[in-house]
Coordinates of C-alpha atoms in Angstrom, one line a residue:
M340 CA -53.7 59.6 -283.8
K341 CA -55.0 56.3 -285.2
L342 CA -52.9 54.8 -288.0
P343 CA -54.7 55.7 -291.2
Q344 CA -56.4 53.0 -293.4
S345 CA -53.6 53.5 -295.9
F346 CA -51.0 52.0 -293.5
Y347 CA -52.8 48.6 -293.7
D348 CA -53.4 48.7 -297.5
H349 CA -49.7 48.1 -298.4
Y350 CA -49.0 44.9 -300.3
D351 CA -45.7 44.2 -298.4
V352 CA -46.9 42.4 -295.3
V353 CA -43.3 41.8 -294.0
K354 CA -42.6 45.6 -294.2
I355 CA -45.8 46.4 -292.3
S356 CA -45.0 43.7 -289.7
K357 CA -41.7 45.4 -288.9
E358 CA -43.2 48.9 -289.0
L359 CA -45.8 47.9 -286.3
L360 CA -43.1 47.6 -283.7
G361 CA -43.4 50.5 -281.3
K362 CA -47.0 51.3 -282.4
Y363 CA -49.6 51.3 -279.6
L364 CA -52.4 48.8 -279.8
F365 CA -55.6 49.7 -277.9
T366 CA -58.9 48.0 -277.2
H367 CA -62.1 49.5 -275.7
I368 CA -63.9 46.5 -274.4
D369 CA -66.1 46.1 -271.3
S370 CA -66.0 49.9 -271.0
K371 CA -62.2 49.8 -270.3
I372 CA -59.4 51.0 -272.5
T373 CA -56.4 48.7 -272.3
G374 CA -53.2 48.7 -274.4
G375 CA -49.5 48.9 -274.9
Y376 CA -46.9 49.1 -277.6
I377 CA -46.2 46.2 -279.9
V378 CA -42.8 44.5 -279.4
E379 CA -43.2 41.3 -281.4
T380 CA -45.0 40.4 -284.7
E381 CA -45.1 37.7 -287.3
A382 CA -45.9 38.2 -291.0
Y383 CA -48.0 35.7 -293.0
N384 CA -47.6 36.2 -296.7
G385 CA -50.9 34.9 -298.0
I386 CA -51.5 32.2 -300.6
I387 CA -47.8 31.6 -301.4
D388 CA -46.8 31.2 -297.7
R389 CA -47.1 27.6 -296.5
A390 CA -47.3 28.8 -292.9
S391 CA -50.4 30.9 -293.7
H392 CA -54.0 29.7 -293.1
A393 CA -54.7 30.9 -296.6
Y394 CA -51.9 29.0 -298.3
G395 CA -52.9 27.8 -301.7
N396 CA -55.9 30.2 -301.7
R397 CA -57.6 28.1 -299.0
K398 CA -61.0 29.7 -298.3
T399 CA -62.9 28.4 -295.2
P400 CA -65.3 29.9 -292.8
R401 CA -62.3 30.7 -290.6
T402 CA -60.0 32.2 -293.3
Q403 CA -62.7 34.3 -295.1
T404 CA -61.8 37.3 -292.9
M405 CA -58.2 37.2 -294.3
F406 CA -59.5 37.7 -297.8
K407 CA -61.3 41.0 -296.9
H408 CA -59.7 44.4 -297.3
G409 CA -56.8 45.2 -294.9
G410 CA -57.2 47.1 -291.7
I411 CA -59.4 44.6 -289.8
A412 CA -58.9 42.1 -287.0
Y413 CA -58.5 38.4 -287.8
V414 CA -59.1 36.5 -284.6
Y415 CA -59.0 32.7 -284.4
L416 CA -58.9 29.9 -281.8
C417 CA -55.6 28.0 -281.4
Y418 CA -55.5 24.5 -279.9
G419 CA -59.1 25.0 -278.8
I420 CA -57.9 27.4 -276.0
H421 CA -56.1 30.6 -277.1
E422 CA -57.7 33.4 -279.1
M423 CA -55.0 34.8 -281.5
F424 CA -55.2 38.3 -282.7
N425 CA -54.0 39.2 -286.2
I426 CA -54.2 42.2 -288.4
V427 CA -55.3 41.7 -292.0
T428 CA -53.3 43.8 -294.5
S429 CA -53.3 44.5 -298.2
V430 CA -56.3 44.6 -300.6
E431 CA -59.4 42.5 -300.8
G432 CA -58.6 39.0 -302.2
Q433 CA -55.0 39.1 -301.0
P434 CA -55.0 37.3 -297.6
H435 CA -52.1 38.8 -295.8
A436 CA -52.0 38.8 -292.0
I437 CA -49.8 39.8 -289.1
L438 CA -49.9 38.0 -285.8
I439 CA -49.3 40.2 -282.7
R440 CA -47.1 38.1 -280.5
A441 CA -46.3 40.5 -277.6
I442 CA -46.9 44.0 -276.3
Q443 CA -45.4 46.1 -273.5
P444 CA -48.5 47.1 -271.5
T445 CA -49.0 50.7 -270.7
D446 CA -52.7 51.4 -270.3
G447 CA -55.4 49.7 -268.2
L448 CA -53.0 47.5 -266.2
D449 CA -55.6 46.7 -263.5
M450 CA -58.0 45.4 -266.1
M451 CA -55.3 43.4 -267.9
L452 CA -54.2 41.7 -264.6
L453 CA -57.9 40.9 -263.9
R454 CA -58.4 39.3 -267.3
R455 CA -55.3 37.3 -266.9
N456 CA -56.0 36.4 -263.3
M457 CA -52.6 37.7 -262.2
P458 CA -52.0 39.4 -258.8
V459 CA -48.9 41.3 -259.9
L460 CA -47.4 42.6 -263.1
K461 CA -44.9 40.2 -264.7
P462 CA -43.8 40.0 -268.3
N463 CA -45.9 37.0 -269.0
L464 CA -49.0 39.3 -268.7
T465 CA -48.7 40.1 -272.5
M466 CA -45.9 37.7 -273.6
G467 CA -47.1 35.5 -276.4
P468 CA -50.2 35.9 -278.7
G469 CA -52.7 34.1 -276.5
S470 CA -51.7 36.3 -273.5
V471 CA -51.9 39.5 -275.6
A472 CA -55.5 38.7 -276.7
K473 CA -56.7 37.7 -273.3
A474 CA -55.2 40.8 -271.5
L475 CA -56.7 43.1 -274.1
G476 CA -60.1 41.4 -274.0
I477 CA -59.8 40.3 -277.6
S478 CA -62.0 37.3 -278.7
R479 CA -63.6 36.0 -281.9
N480 CA -66.5 38.4 -281.0
I481 CA -64.4 41.1 -282.7
N482 CA -63.2 39.1 -285.7
A483 CA -63.4 41.3 -288.8
V484 CA -63.8 44.5 -286.7
S485 CA -62.1 47.6 -288.3
L486 CA -58.9 49.1 -286.8
Q487 CA -60.6 52.4 -287.5
S488 CA -63.3 51.5 -285.0
D489 CA -63.7 52.6 -281.3
V490 CA -63.3 49.0 -280.2
L491 CA -59.8 48.3 -281.6
W492 CA -57.2 50.6 -283.0
I493 CA -53.5 51.3 -283.3
E494 CA -51.8 54.6 -282.7
D495 CA -48.4 56.1 -283.6
K496 CA -47.0 58.0 -280.6
G497 CA -43.6 58.6 -282.2
L498 CA -41.9 55.6 -280.6
S499 CA -39.5 54.0 -283.1
F500 CA -36.5 51.6 -283.0
P501 CA -33.4 51.6 -285.1
D502 CA -32.8 48.5 -287.3
E503 CA -30.0 47.3 -285.1
A504 CA -32.5 47.1 -282.2
I505 CA -34.9 44.8 -284.1
A506 CA -34.4 41.1 -284.6
A507 CA -35.7 39.4 -287.8
V508 CA -35.9 35.6 -287.2
P509 CA -38.0 32.6 -288.2
R510 CA -41.5 32.3 -286.9
V511 CA -42.6 30.2 -284.0
G512 CA -44.4 26.8 -284.3
V513 CA -44.6 26.6 -288.1
D514 CA -42.4 23.6 -288.7
Y515 CA -45.1 22.1 -291.0
A516 CA -44.4 24.9 -293.5
G517 CA -41.1 23.3 -294.8
T518 CA -38.6 25.8 -296.1
D519 CA -41.1 28.6 -295.4
A520 CA -40.7 28.0 -291.7
L521 CA -37.1 29.4 -292.1
L522 CA -38.2 32.7 -293.5
P523 CA -37.2 35.7 -291.2
Y524 CA -40.8 36.9 -290.8
R525 CA -40.8 37.3 -287.0
F526 CA -39.7 40.7 -285.7
Y527 CA -39.1 41.7 -282.1
I528 CA -37.4 44.3 -280.0
K529 CA -34.1 42.9 -278.8
G530 CA -33.8 42.8 -275.0
N531 CA -37.5 43.6 -274.4
P532 CA -38.7 41.5 -271.4
Y533 CA -42.2 41.0 -273.0
V534 CA -40.9 39.2 -276.1
S535 CA -42.3 35.7 -276.1
K536 CA -39.3 33.6 -277.3
P537 CA -36.1 35.6 -277.7
N538 CA -33.7 33.6 -280.0
K539 CA -30.6 32.8 -278.1

């Protein structure tokens, strides 16, 4: 069952970011279905969040996707190399987004290994946001595509984690955001081998 549109409409991006853990992310690209369950996310709280691309209501060709209605993909290029996959949440005009930082792969492993040019399965297959996007075939070609589509979607298969199994810590690589860099907006499953940077 795909998550309903209403799941993404919620105004609390931090709450959604935590609730995404254990949900299954799938893509149907190049005639192949690939996916796995989400084990690490980061919330970006729109115009008041100095770590967000949309801080201060910043509207650019890149950020315009963030201002659309929730439940779509926001894919951007980082360092000119890595495609980064985010989920836009909330209502039109409120640019909330959640970066998917890691998944535990479950479906289409052969295709994911091929896309990542890896001979054998290791945790770095889908560890870190750039790796997730590459393994799943996600690029800016699907920027703004709906999560209700047949290209990209999220399912609830009944997997959940108790609060004590979830870490809530500061985000990665947002030192420029001042005090907002310290906000506990990154969530991950403790002890999961696919988590990109487990805090010691």
